[in-house]
CSV table of C-alpha atoms in Angstrom, one decimal:
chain,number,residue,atom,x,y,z
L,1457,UNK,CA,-15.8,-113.0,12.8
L,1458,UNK,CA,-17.3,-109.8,11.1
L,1459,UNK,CA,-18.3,-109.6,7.8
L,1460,UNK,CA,-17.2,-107.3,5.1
L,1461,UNK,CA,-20.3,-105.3,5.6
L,1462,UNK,CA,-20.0,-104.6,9.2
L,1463,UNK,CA,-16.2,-104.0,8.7
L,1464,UNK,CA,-16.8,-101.1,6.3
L,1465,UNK,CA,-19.7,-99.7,8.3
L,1466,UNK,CA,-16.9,-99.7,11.8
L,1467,UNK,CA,-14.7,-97.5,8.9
L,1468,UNK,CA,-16.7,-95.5,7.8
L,1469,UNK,CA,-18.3,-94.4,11.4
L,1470,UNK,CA,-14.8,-94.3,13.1
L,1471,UNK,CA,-13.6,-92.1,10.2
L,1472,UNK,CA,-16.8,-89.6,11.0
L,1473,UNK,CA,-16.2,-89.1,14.6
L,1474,UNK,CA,-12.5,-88.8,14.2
L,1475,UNK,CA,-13.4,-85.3,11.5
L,1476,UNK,CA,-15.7,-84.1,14.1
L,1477,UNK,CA,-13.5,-84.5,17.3
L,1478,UNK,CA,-11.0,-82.3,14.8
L,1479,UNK,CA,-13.5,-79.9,13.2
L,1480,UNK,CA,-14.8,-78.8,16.8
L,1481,UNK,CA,-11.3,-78.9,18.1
L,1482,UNK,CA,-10.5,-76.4,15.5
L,1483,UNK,CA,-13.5,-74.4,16.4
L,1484,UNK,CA,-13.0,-74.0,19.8
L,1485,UNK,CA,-9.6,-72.7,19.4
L,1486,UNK,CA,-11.1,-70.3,17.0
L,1487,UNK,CA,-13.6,-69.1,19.6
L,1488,UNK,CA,-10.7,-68.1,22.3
L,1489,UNK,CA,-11.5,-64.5,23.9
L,1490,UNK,CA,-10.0,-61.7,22.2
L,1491,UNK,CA,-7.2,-59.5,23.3
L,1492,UNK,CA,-8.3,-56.0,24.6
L,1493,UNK,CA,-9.9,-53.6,21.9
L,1494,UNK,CA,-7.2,-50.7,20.3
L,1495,UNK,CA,-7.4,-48.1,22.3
L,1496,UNK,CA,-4.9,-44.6,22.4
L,1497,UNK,CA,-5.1,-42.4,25.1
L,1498,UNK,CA,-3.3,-39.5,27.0
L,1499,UNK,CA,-3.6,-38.1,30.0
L,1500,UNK,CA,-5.8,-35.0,30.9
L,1501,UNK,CA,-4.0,-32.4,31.6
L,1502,UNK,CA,-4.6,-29.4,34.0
L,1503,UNK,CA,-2.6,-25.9,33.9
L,1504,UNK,CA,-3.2,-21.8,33.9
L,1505,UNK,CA,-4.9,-21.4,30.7
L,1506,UNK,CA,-5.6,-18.0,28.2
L,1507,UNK,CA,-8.7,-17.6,26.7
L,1508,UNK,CA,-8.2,-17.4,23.1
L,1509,UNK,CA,-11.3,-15.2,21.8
L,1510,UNK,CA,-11.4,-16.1,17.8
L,1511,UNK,CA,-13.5,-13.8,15.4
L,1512,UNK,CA,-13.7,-13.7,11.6
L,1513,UNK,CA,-12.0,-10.7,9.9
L,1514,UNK,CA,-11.9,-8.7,6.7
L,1515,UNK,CA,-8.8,-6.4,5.8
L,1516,UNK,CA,-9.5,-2.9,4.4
L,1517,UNK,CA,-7.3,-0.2,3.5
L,1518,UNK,CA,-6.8,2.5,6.1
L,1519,UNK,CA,-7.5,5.1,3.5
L,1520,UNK,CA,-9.6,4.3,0.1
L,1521,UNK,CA,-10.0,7.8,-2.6
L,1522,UNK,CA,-12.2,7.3,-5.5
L,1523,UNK,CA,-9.9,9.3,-7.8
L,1524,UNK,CA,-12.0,12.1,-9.7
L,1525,UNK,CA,-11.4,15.1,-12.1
L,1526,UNK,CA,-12.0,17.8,-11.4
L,1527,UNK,CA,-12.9,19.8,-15.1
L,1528,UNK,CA,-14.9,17.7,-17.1
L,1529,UNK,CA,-13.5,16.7,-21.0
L,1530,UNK,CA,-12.1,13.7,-22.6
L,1531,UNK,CA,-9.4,11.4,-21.1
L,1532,UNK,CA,-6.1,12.5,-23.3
L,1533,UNK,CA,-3.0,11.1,-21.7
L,1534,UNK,CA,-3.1,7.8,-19.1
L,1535,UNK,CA,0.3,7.7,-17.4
L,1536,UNK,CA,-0.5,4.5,-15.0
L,1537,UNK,CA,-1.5,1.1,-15.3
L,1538,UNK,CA,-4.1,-0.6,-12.8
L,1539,UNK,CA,-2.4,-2.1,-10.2
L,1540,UNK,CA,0.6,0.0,-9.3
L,1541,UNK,CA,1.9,1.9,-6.1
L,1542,UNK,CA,1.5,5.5,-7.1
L,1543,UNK,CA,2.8,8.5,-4.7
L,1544,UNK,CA,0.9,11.6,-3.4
L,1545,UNK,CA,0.6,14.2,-6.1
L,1546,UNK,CA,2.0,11.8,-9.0
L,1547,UNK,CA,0.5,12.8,-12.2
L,1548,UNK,CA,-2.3,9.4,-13.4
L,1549,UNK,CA,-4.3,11.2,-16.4
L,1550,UNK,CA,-4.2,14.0,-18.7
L,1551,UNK,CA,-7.7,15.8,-19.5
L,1552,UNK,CA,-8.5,17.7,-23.0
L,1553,UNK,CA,-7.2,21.0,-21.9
L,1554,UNK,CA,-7.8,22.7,-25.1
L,1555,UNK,CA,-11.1,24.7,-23.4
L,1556,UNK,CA,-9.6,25.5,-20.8
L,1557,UNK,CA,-6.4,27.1,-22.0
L,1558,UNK,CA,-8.6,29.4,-24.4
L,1559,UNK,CA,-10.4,30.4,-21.2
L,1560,UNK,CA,-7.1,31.3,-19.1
L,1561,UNK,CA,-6.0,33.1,-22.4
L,1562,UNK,CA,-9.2,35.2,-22.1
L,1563,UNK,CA,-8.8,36.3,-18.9
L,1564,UNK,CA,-5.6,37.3,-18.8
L,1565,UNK,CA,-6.5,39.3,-21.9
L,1566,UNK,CA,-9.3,41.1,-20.2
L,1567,UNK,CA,-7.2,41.2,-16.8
L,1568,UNK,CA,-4.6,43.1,-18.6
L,1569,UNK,CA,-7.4,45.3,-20.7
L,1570,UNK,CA,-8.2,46.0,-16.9
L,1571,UNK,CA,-5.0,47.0,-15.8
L,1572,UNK,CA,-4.6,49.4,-18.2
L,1573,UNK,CA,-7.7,51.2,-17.9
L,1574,UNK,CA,-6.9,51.1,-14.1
L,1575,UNK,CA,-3.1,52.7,-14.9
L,1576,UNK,CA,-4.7,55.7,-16.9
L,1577,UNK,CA,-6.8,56.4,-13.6
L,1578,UNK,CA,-4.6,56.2,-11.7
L,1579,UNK,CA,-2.6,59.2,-13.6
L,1580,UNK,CA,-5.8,61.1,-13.8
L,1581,UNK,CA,-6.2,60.8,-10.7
L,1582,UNK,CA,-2.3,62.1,-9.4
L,1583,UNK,CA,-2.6,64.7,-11.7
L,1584,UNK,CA,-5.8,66.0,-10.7
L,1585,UNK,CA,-4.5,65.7,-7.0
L,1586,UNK,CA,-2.1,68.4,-7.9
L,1587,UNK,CA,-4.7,70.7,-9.6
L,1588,UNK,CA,-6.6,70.6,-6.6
L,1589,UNK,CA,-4.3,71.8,-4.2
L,1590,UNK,CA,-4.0,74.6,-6.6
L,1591,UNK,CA,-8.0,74.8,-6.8
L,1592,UNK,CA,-7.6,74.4,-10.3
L,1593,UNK,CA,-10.4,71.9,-10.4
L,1594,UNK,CA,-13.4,71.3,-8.3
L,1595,UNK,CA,-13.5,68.8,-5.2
L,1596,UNK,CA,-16.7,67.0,-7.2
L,1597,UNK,CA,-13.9,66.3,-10.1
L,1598,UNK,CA,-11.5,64.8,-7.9
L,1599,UNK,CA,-13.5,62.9,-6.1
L,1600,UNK,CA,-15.1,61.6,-9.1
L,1601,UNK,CA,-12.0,60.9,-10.4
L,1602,UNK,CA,-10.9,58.4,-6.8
L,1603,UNK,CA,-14.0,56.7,-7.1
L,1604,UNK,CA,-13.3,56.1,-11.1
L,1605,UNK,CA,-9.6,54.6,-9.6
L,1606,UNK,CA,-11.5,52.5,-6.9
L,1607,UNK,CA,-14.2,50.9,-9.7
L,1608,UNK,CA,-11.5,50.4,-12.0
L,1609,UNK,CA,-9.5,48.8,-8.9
L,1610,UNK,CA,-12.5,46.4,-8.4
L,1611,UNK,CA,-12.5,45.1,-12.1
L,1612,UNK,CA,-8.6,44.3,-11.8
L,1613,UNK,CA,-9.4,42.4,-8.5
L,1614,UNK,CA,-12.1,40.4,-10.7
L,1615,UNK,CA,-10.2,39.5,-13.4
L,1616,UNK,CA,-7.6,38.6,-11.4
L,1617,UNK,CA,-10.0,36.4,-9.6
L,1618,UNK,CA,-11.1,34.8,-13.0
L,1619,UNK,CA,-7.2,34.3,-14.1
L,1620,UNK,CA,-6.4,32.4,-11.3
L,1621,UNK,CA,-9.3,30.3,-11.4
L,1622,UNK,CA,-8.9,29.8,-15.3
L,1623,UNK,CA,-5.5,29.0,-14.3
L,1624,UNK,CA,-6.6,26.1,-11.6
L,1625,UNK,CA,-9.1,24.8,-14.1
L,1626,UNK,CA,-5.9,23.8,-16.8
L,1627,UNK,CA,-4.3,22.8,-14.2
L,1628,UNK,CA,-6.8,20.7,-12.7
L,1629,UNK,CA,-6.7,18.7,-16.5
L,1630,UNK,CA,-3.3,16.7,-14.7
L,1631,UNK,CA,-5.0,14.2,-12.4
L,1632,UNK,CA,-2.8,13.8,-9.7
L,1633,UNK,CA,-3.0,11.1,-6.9
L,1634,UNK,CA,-4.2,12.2,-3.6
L,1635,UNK,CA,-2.4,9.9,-1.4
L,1636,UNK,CA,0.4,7.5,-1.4
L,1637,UNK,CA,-1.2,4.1,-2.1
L,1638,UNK,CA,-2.0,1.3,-4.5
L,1639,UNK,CA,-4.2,1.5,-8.0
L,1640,UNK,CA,-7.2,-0.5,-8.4
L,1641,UNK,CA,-7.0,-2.8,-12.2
L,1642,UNK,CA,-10.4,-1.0,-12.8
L,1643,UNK,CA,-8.7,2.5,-14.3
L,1644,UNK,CA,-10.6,4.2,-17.2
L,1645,UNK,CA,-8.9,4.2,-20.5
L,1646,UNK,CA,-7.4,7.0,-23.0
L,1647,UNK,CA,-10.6,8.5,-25.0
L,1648,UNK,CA,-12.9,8.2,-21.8
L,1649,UNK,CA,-15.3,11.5,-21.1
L,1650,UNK,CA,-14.6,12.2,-17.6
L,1651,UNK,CA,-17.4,14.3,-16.2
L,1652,UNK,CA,-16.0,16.7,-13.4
L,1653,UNK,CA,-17.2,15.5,-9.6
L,1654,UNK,CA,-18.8,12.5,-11.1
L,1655,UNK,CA,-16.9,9.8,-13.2
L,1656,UNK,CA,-14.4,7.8,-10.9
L,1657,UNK,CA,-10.9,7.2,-13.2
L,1658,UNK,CA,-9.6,5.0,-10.8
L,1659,UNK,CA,-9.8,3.6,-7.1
L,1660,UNK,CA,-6.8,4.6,-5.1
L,1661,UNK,CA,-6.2,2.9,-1.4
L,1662,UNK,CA,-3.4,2.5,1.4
L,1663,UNK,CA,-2.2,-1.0,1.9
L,1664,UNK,CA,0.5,-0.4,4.3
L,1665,UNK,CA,-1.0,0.1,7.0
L,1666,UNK,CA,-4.3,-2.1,7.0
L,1667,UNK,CA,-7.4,-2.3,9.1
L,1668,UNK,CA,-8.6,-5.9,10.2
L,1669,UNK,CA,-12.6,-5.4,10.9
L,1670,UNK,CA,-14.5,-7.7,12.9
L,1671,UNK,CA,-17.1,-7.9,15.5
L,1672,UNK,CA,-17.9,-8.9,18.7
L,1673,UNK,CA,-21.0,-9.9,20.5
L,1674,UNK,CA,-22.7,-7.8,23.4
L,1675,UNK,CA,-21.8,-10.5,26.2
L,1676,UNK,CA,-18.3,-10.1,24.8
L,1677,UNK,CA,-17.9,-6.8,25.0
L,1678,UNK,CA,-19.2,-6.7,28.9
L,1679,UNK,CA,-16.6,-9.3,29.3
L,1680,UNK,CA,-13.7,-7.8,27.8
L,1681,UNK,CA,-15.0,-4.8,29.2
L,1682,UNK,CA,-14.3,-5.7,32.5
L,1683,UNK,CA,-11.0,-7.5,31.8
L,1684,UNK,CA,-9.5,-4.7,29.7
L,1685,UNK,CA,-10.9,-2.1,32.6
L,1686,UNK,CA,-13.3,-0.4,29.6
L,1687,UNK,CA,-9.7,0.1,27.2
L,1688,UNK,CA,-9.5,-2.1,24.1
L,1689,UNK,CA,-7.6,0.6,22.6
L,1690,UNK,CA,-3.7,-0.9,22.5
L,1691,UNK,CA,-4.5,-4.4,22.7
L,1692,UNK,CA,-2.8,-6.7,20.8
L,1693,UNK,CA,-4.2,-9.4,18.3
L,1694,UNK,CA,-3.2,-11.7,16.1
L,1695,UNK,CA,-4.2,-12.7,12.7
L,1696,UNK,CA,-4.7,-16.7,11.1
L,1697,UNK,CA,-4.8,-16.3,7.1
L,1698,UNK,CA,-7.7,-18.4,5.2
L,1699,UNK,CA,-4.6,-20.9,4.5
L,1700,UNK,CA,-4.3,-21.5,7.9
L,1701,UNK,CA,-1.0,-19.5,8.2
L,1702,UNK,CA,-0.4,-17.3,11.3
L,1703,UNK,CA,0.9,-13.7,9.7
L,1704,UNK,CA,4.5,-12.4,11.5
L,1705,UNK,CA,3.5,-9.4,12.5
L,1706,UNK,CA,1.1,-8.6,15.7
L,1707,UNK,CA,-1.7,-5.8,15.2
L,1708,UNK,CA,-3.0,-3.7,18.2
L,1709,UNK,CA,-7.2,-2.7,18.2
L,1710,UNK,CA,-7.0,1.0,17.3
L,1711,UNK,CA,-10.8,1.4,16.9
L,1712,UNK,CA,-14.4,0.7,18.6
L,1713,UNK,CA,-17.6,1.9,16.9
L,1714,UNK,CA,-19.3,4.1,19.1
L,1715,UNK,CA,-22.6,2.0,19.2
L,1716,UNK,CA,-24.0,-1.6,19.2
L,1717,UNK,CA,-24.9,-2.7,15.5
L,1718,UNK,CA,-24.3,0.7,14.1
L,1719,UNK,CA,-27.6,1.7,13.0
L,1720,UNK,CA,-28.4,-2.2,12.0
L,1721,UNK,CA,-30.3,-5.0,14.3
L,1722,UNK,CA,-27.5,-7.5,14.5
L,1723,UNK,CA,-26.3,-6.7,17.8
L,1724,UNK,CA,-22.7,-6.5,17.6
L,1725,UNK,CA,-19.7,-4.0,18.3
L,1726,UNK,CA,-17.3,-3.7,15.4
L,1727,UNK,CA,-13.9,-3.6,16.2
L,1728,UNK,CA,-10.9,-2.6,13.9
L,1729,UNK,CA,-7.3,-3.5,14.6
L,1730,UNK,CA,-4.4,-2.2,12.8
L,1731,UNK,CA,-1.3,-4.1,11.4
L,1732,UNK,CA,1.8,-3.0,9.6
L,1733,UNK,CA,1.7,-4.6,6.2
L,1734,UNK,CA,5.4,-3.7,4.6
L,1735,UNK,CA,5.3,-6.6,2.3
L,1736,UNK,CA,1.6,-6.1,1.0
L,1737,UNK,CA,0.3,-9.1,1.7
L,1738,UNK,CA,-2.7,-8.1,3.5
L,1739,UNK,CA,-4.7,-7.1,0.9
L,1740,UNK,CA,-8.3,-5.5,1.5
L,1741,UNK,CA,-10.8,-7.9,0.9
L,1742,UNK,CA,-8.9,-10.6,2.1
L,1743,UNK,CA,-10.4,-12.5,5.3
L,1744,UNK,CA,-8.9,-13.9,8.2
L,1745,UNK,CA,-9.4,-15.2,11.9
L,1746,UNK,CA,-8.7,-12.9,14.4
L,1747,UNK,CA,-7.0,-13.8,17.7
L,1748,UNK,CA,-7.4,-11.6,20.9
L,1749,UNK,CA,-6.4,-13.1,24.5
L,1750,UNK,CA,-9.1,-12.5,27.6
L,1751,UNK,CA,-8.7,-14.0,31.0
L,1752,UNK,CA,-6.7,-16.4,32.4
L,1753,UNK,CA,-8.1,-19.8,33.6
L,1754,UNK,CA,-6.5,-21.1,37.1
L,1755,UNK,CA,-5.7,-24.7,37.1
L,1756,UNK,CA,-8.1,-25.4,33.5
L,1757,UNK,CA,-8.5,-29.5,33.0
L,1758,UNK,CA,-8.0,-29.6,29.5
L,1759,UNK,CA,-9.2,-33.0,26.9
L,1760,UNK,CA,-8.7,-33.1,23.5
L,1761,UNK,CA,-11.8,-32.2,21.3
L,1762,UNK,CA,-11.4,-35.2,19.8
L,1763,UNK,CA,-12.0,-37.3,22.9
L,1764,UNK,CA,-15.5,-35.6,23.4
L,1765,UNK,CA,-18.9,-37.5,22.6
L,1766,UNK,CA,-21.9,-35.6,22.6
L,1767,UNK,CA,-25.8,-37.8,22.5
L,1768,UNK,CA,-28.9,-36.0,23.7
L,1769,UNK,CA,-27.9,-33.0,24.2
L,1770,UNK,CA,-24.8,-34.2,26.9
L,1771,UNK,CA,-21.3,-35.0,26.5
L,1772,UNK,CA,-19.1,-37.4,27.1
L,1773,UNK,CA,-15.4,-39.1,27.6
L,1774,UNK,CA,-14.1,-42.3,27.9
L,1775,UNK,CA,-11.4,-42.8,29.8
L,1776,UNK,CA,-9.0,-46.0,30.9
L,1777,UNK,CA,-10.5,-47.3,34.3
L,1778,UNK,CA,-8.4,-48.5,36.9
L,1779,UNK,CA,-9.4,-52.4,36.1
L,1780,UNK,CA,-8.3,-51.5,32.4
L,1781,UNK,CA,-11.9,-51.5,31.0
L,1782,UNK,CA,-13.6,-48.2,29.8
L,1783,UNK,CA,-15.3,-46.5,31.8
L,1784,UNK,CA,-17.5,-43.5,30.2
L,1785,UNK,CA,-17.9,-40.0,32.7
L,1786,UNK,CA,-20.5,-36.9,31.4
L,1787,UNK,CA,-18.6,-34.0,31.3
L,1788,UNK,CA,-19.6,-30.0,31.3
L,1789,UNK,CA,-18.2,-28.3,28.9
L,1790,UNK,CA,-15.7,-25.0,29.5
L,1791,UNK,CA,-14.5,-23.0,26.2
L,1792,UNK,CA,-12.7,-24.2,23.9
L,1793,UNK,CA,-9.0,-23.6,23.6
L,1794,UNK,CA,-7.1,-24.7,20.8
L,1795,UNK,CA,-7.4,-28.7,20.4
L,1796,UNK,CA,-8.5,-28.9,23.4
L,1797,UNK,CA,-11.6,-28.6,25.7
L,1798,UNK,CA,-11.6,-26.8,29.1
L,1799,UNK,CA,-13.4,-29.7,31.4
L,1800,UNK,CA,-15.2,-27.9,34.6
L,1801,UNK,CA,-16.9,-31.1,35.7
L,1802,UNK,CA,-16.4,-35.0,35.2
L,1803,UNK,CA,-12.7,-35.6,34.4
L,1804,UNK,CA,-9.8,-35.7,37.3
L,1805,UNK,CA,-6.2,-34.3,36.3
L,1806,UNK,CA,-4.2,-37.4,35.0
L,1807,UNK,CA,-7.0,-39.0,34.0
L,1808,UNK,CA,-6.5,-41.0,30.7
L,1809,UNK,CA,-8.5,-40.2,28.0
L,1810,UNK,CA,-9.3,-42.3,25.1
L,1811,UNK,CA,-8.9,-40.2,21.8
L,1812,UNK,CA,-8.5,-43.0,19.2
L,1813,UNK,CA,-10.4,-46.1,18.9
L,1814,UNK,CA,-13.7,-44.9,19.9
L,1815,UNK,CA,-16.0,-46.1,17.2
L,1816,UNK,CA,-18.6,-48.8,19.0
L,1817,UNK,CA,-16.6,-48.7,22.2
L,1818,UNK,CA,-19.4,-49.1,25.1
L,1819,UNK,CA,-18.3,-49.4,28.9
L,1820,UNK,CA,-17.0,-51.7,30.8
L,1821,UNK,CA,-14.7,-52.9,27.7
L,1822,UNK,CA,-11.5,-54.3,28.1
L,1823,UNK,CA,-8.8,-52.0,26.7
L,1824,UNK,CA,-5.5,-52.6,24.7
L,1825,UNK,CA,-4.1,-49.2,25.5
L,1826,UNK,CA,-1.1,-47.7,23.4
L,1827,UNK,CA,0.1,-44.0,25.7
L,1828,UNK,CA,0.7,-40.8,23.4
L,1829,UNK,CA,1.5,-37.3,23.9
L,1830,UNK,CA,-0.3,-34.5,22.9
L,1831,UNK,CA,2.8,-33.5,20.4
L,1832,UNK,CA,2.4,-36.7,18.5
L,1833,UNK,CA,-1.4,-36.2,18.1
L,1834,UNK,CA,-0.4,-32.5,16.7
L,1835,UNK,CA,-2.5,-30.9,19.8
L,1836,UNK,CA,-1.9,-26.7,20.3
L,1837,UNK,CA,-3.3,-24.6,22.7
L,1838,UNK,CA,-3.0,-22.2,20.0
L,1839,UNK,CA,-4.4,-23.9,17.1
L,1840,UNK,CA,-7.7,-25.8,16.5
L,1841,UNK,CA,-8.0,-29.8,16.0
L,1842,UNK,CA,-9.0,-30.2,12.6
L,1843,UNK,CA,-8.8,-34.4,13.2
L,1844,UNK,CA,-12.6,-35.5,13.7
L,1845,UNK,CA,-13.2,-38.1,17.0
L,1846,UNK,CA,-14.0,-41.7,15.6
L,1847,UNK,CA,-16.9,-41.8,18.4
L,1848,UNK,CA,-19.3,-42.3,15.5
L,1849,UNK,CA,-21.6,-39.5,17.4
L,1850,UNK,CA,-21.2,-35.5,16.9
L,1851,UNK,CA,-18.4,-34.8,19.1
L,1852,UNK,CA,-18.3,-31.4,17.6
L,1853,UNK,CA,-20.0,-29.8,21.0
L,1854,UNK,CA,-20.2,-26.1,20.5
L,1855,UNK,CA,-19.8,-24.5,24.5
L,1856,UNK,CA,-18.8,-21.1,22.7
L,1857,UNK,CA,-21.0,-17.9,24.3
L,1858,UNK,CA,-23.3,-15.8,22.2
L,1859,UNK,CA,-22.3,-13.5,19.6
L,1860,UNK,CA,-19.5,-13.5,16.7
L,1861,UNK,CA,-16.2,-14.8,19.0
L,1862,UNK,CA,-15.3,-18.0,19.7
L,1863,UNK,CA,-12.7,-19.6,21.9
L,1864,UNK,CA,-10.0,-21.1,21.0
């Protein structure tokens, strides 16, 4: 029979093995493989495809007038505030016209002083035309007397010269627009001295049509060159605001520069397209992306950018293998297009891509794998993926050519 001792000591061991057996019980269930990691993926997908050429824009008016005077004197009368549409040959300032109306007052004076010694000769001279025939006077007198008519003739002629021109001066003291177009805010104010030819009273441009300028690189324009047959002239482009809006209305090119850079070492052609503007939103100064379509791809594989991993300098995609594991393939890179990449080597059509749940995934990893479309992931072949890859690498991969454009 055991003692007390031992009996407690059989307890106490019993009760040891019995949390152990549990505890590692509990620990292996713990340890049990996990499901598949998160995956989302879509298909790749392979179709005709435009190249979107993309090129940063500024808008400037078609036409831009520094507005001037044209006497000098001080600033009388404003009848304009900065900022308004004005119309051709509306009246925007009032100059001092006190000098000048004394000087037009002059010279009529003096023209008509003019006149009247001209009218006397004249007289002189018809009567002395009918002495003559009668030889009442000498043929010197008479033809002193036409020569008298002619000089007086000339003087008229002058002062005639020096009313109209006193005339234009007062005149010229209403500052009239130029063109039809918009004020700039910084207009002169009343009590200004305007000096004629020199001080600017106010900027005046047209903001209905606009010019969109923007440039494009040499290789670009061989490219388009050969595409558009050597005529960019007509083409049509469209414009992305800086809030990401696309504006309604579709502009056409309507001007090439002549040379490359211009007279400057940058190497690039600049380009201006013109777009109706009826609602004056365009406003110059304003920049924008600038959208013209070149070539058509045959049968373009396209991945989403954000499925693309770049390291050293070479990119790749994971995709679903047929086992269900990932599988990574190196890719070469076509243009860009949208949200998408154009894929000339690595990736078969149908192919699924993984574009979420890329962060740590290596190869050879057993996938969970949850299908979407390229609607629900917001993808465009018309807009850019702003929605960065969780590859935890720069997936950002930059296949664009050289020069200003980039496709899209």
């Amino acid at each position: 029979m055991l003692s007390k001792g031992w009996f407690k000591i059989i307890c106490i061991f019993t009760l040891v093995s019995t949390t152990t057996l549990i505890f590692f019980g509990c620990g292996a269930k713990q340890q049990k493989p996990a499901a598949g990691a998160q995956v989302k993926a879509m298909a790749a997908i392979q179709q005709d495809t435009p190249l979107i050429f993309e090129y940063a824009g500024e808008v400037k008016g078609t036409n831009e007038v520094a507005v001037q005077s044209r006497v000098s004197g001080s600033v009388v009368d404003k009848y304009i505030h900065g900022g308004e549409q004005v119309s051709a040959g509306q009246a925007l300032y009032r100059i001092d016209g006190g000098n000048y109306i004394s000087a037009l007052n002059q010279a009529k004076a003096t023209l008509a002083q003019s006149q009247a010694q001209l009218s006397n000769a004249q007289q002189d001279l018809s009567r002395y035309t009918q002495l003559i025939n009668s030889d009442a006077i000498s043929d010197q007198t008479y033809t002193n007397q036409q020569q008298t008519v002619a000089a007086y003739q000339a003087v008229v002629e002058a002062n005639v010269a020096q009313v109209n021109k006193a005339q234009k001066d007062y005149d010229d003291t209403i500052v009239r627009a130029p063109i039809d177009g918009r004020l700039d805010v910084n207009d002169v104010a009343t009590g200004v001295y305007a000096t004629a030819g020199s001080t600017t009273l106010v900027t005046l441009g047209t903001v209905n049509p606009v010019y969109v300028q923007f440039s494009i690189s040499e290789n670009e324009y061989l490219k388009f060159n050969k595409i558009f047959n050597g005529n960019f002239i007509g083409k049509e482009v469209t414009l992305t605001l800086s809030d990401g809006s696309d504006y309604p209305i579709t502009g056409k090119i309507a001007q090439v520069d002549r040379s490359m850079g211009n007279g400057t070492s940058t190497g690039t052609l600049t380009v201006k397209a013109l777009f109706n503007n009826p609602d004056t939103l365009l406003m110059p100064g304003m920049f924008a992306r600038v959208k013209l379509t070149g070539e058509t791809v045959k049968d373009a594989i396209l991945v989403p950018q954000r499925a693309v991993q770049q390291l050293l300098n070479k990119s790749f995609v994971m995709i679903v293998g047929d086992d269900g594991k990932s599988v990574s393939r190196v890719v070469t890179l076509g243009p860009k297009v949208g949200s998408y990449y154009i894929i000339q080597d690595g990736i078969n059509p149908g192919d699924n891509v993984v574009v979420e749940g890329l962060t740590k995934l290596r190869e050879g990893v057993p996938l969970n794998v949850t299908t979407v479309t390229a609607d629900q992931l917001g993808l465009s072949l018309t807009s850019g993926d702003n929605t960065s890859a969780d590859a935890g690498t720069d997936n950002n991969a930059d296949s664009d050519s050289s020069g200003s454009g980039q496709n899209q």
